PDB file of C-alpha atoms in Angstrom:
ATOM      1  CA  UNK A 500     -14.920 -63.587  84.499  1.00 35.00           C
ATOM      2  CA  UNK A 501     -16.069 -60.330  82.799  1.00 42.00           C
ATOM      3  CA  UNK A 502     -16.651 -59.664  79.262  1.00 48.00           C
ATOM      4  CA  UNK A 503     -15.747 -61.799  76.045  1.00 50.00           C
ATOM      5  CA  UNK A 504     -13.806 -58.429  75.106  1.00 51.00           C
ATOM      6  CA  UNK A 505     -11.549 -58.155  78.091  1.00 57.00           C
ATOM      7  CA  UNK A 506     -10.502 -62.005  77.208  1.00 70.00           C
ATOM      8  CA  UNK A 507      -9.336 -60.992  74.006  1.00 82.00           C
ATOM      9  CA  UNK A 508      -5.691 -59.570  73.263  1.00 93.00           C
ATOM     10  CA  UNK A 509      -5.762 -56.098  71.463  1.00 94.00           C
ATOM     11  CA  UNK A 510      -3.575 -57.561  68.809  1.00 96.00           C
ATOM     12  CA  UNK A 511      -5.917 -60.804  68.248  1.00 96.00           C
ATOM     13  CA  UNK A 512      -8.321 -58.030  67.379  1.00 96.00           C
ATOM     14  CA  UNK A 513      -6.351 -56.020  65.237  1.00 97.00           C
ATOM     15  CA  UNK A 514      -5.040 -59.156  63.055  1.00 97.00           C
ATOM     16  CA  UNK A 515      -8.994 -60.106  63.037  1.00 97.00           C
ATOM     17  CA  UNK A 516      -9.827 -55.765  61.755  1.00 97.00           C
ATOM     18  CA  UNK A 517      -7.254 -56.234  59.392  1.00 97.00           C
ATOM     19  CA  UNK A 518      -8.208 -59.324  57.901  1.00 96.00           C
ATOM     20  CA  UNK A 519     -12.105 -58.739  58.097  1.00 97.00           C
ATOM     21  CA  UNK A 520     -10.473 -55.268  55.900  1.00 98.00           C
ATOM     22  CA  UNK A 521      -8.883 -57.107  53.528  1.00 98.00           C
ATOM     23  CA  UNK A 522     -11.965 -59.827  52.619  1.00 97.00           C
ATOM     24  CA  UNK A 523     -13.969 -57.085  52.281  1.00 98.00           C
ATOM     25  CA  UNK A 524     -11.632 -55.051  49.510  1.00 97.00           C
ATOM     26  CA  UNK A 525     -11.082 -57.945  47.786  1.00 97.00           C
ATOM     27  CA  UNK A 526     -14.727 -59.335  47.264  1.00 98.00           C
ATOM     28  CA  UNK A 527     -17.873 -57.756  45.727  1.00 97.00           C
ATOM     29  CA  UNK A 528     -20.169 -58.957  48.331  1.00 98.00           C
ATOM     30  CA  UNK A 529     -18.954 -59.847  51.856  1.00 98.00           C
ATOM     31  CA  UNK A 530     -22.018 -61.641  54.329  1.00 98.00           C
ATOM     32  CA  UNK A 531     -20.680 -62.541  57.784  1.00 98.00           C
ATOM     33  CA  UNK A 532     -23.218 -64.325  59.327  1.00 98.00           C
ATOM     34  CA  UNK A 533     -23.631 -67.465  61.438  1.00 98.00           C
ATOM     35  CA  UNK A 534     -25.018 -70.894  60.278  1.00 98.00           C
ATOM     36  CA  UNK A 535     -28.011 -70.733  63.084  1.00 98.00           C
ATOM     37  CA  UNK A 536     -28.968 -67.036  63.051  1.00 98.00           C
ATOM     38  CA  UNK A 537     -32.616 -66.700  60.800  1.00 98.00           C
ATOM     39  CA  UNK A 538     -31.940 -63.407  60.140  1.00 98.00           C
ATOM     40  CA  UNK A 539     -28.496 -64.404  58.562  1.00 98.00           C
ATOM     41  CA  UNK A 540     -30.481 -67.025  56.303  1.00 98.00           C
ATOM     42  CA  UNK A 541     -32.797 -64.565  55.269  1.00 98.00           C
ATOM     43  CA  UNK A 542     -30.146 -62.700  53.930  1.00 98.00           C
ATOM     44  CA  UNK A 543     -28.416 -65.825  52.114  1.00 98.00           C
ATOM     45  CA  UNK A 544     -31.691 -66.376  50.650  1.00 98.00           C
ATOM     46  CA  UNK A 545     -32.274 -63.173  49.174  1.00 98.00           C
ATOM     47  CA  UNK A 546     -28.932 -62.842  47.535  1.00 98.00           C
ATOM     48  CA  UNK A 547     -29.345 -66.467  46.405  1.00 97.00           C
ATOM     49  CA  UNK A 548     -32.306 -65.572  44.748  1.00 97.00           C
ATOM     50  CA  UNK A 549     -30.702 -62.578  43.259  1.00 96.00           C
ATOM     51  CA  UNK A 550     -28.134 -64.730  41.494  1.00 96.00           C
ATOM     52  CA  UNK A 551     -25.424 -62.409  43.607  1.00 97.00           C
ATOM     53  CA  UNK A 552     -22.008 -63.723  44.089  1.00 97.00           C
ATOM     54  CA  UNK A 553     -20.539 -63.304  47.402  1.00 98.00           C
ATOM     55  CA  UNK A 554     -17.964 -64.623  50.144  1.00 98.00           C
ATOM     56  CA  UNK A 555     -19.423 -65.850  52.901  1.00 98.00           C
ATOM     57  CA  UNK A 556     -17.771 -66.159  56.392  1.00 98.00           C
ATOM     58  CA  UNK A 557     -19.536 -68.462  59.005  1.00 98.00           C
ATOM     59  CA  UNK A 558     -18.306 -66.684  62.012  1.00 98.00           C
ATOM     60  CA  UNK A 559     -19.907 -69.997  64.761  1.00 98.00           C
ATOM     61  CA  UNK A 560     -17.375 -72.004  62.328  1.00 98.00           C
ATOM     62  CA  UNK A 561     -14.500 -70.150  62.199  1.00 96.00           C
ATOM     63  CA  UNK A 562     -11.878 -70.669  65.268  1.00 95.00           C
ATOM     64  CA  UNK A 563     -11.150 -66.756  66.029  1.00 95.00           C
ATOM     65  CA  UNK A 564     -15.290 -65.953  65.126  1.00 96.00           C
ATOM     66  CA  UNK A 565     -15.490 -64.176  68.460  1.00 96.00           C
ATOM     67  CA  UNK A 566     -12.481 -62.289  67.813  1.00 97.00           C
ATOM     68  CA  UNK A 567     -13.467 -61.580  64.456  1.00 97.00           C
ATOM     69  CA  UNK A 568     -17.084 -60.396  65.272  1.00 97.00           C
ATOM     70  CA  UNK A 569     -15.453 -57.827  67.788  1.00 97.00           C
ATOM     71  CA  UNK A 570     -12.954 -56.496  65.441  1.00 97.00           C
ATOM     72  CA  UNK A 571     -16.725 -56.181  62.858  1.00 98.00           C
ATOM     73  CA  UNK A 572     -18.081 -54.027  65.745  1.00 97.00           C
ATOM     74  CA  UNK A 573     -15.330 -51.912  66.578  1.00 96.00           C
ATOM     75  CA  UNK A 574     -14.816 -51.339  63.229  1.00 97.00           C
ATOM     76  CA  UNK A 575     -19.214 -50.699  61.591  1.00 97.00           C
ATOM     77  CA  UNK A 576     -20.639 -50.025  64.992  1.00 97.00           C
ATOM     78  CA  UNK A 577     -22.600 -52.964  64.565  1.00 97.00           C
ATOM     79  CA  UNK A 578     -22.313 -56.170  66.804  1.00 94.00           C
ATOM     80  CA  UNK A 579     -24.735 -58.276  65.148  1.00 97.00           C
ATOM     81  CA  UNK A 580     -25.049 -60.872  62.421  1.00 98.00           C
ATOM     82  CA  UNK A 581     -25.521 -60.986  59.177  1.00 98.00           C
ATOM     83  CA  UNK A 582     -22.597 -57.869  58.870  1.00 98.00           C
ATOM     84  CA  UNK A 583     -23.001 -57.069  54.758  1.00 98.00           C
ATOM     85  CA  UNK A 584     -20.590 -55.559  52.737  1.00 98.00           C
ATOM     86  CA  UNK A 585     -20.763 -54.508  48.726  1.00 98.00           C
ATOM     87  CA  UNK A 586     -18.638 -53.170  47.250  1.00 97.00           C
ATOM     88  CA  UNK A 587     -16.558 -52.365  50.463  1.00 97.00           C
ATOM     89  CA  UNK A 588     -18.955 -50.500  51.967  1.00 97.00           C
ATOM     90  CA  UNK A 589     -20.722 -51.322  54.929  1.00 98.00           C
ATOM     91  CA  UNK A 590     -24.630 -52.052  54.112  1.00 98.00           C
ATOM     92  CA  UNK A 591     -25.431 -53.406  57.816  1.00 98.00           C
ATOM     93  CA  UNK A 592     -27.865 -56.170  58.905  1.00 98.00           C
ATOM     94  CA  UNK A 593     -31.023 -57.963  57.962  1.00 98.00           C
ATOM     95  CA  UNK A 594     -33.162 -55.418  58.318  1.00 98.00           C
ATOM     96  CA  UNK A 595     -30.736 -52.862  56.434  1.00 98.00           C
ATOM     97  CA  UNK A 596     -30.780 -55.004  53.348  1.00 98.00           C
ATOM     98  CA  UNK A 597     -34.251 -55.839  53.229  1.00 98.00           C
ATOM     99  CA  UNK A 598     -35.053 -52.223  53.266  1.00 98.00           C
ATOM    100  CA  UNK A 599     -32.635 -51.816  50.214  1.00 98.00           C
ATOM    101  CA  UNK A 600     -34.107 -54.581  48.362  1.00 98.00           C
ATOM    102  CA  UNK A 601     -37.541 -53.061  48.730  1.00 98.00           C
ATOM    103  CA  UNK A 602     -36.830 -49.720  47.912  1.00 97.00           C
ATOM    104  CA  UNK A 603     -35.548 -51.141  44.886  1.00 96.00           C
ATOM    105  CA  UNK A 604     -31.221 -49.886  45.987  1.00 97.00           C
ATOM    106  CA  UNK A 605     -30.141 -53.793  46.689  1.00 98.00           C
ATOM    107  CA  UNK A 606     -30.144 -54.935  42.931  1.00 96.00           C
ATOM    108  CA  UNK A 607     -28.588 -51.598  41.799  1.00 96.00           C
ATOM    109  CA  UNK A 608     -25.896 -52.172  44.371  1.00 97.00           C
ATOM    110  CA  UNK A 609     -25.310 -55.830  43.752  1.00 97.00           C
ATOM    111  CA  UNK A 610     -24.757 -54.982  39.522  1.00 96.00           C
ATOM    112  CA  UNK A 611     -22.428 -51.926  40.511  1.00 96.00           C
ATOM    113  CA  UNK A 612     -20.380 -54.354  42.081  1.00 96.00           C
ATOM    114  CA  UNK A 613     -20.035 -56.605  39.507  1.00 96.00           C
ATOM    115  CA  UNK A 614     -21.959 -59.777  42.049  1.00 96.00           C
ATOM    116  CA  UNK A 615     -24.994 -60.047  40.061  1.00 91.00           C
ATOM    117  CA  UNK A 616     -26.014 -61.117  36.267  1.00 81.00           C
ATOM    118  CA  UNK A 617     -26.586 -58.222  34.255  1.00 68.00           C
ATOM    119  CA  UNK A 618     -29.774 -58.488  33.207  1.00 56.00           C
ATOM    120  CA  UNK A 619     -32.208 -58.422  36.286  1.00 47.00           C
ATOM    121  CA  UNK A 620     -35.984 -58.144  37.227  1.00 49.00           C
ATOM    122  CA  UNK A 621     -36.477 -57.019  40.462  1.00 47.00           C
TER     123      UNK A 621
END
C-alpha cells in the first residue's frame, strides 16, 4: 500500500500548510498534539500551570489530522507531537519546551506573546 504520504493529494497538503500557517499567525500559542500522546500532556500541563493561553488542535480528532501532521513536517522538519508554536515561531516538541522552561526562556516567551498573566514566578 506504501506510505501514508503517497495516499495523500499534494493539494490536501497544501490546504492543510496553509491552514496550520494561518492558526499559527493568528494565535499566541499554537500546541498540536494528540489526546493519547504523554508527551503532548506534559506539555498541556505545563502551560496550564503557567496560566498560558493557547489554541489547541487535537490532531487524532480532527478528520484531515494525518494530512495536517504531514503538512507540520514538511513545513518544521518535525513529524512528531506536541508541534509548539509562540508567537509564530516554531518552538518544537516536548523535550524542546521543557528545556526552555528550565532554562528559565518558556515564561519569557509565553509574556512576549501576550499568552500569559503578567506577573509571573517561575
Amino acid at each position: 500500500m506504501g506510505s501514508i504520504m503517497s495516499s495523500m493529494k499534494r493539494e490536501d497538503i497544501d490546504r492543510a500548510l496553509a491552514e496550520a500557517k494561518e492558526i499559527v499567525s493568528s494565535n499566541p500559542v499554537v500546541v498540536f498534539s494528540k489526546t493519547y500522546c504523554g508527551f503532548c500532556n506534559r506539555v498541556k500541563q505545563l502551560l496550564s500551570q503557567l496560566e498560558a493561553k493557547y489554541k489547541l488542535i487535537e490532531l487524532d480528532e480532527e478528520s484531515d489530522g494525518n494530512v495536517i501532521q504531514t503538512a507540520l513536517a514538511e513545513w518544521t522538519g518535525q513529524r512528531t507531537v506536541p508541534n509548539v508554536f509562540i508567537n509564530g515561531k516554531h518552538i518544537g516538541g516536548c523535550d524542546a519546551v521543557m528545556a526552555k522552561h528550565q532554562q528559565g526562556q518558556l515564561v519569557t516567551l509565553l509574556m512576549e506573546a501576550g499568552a500569559t498573566p503578567q506577573k509571573q514566578s517561575t
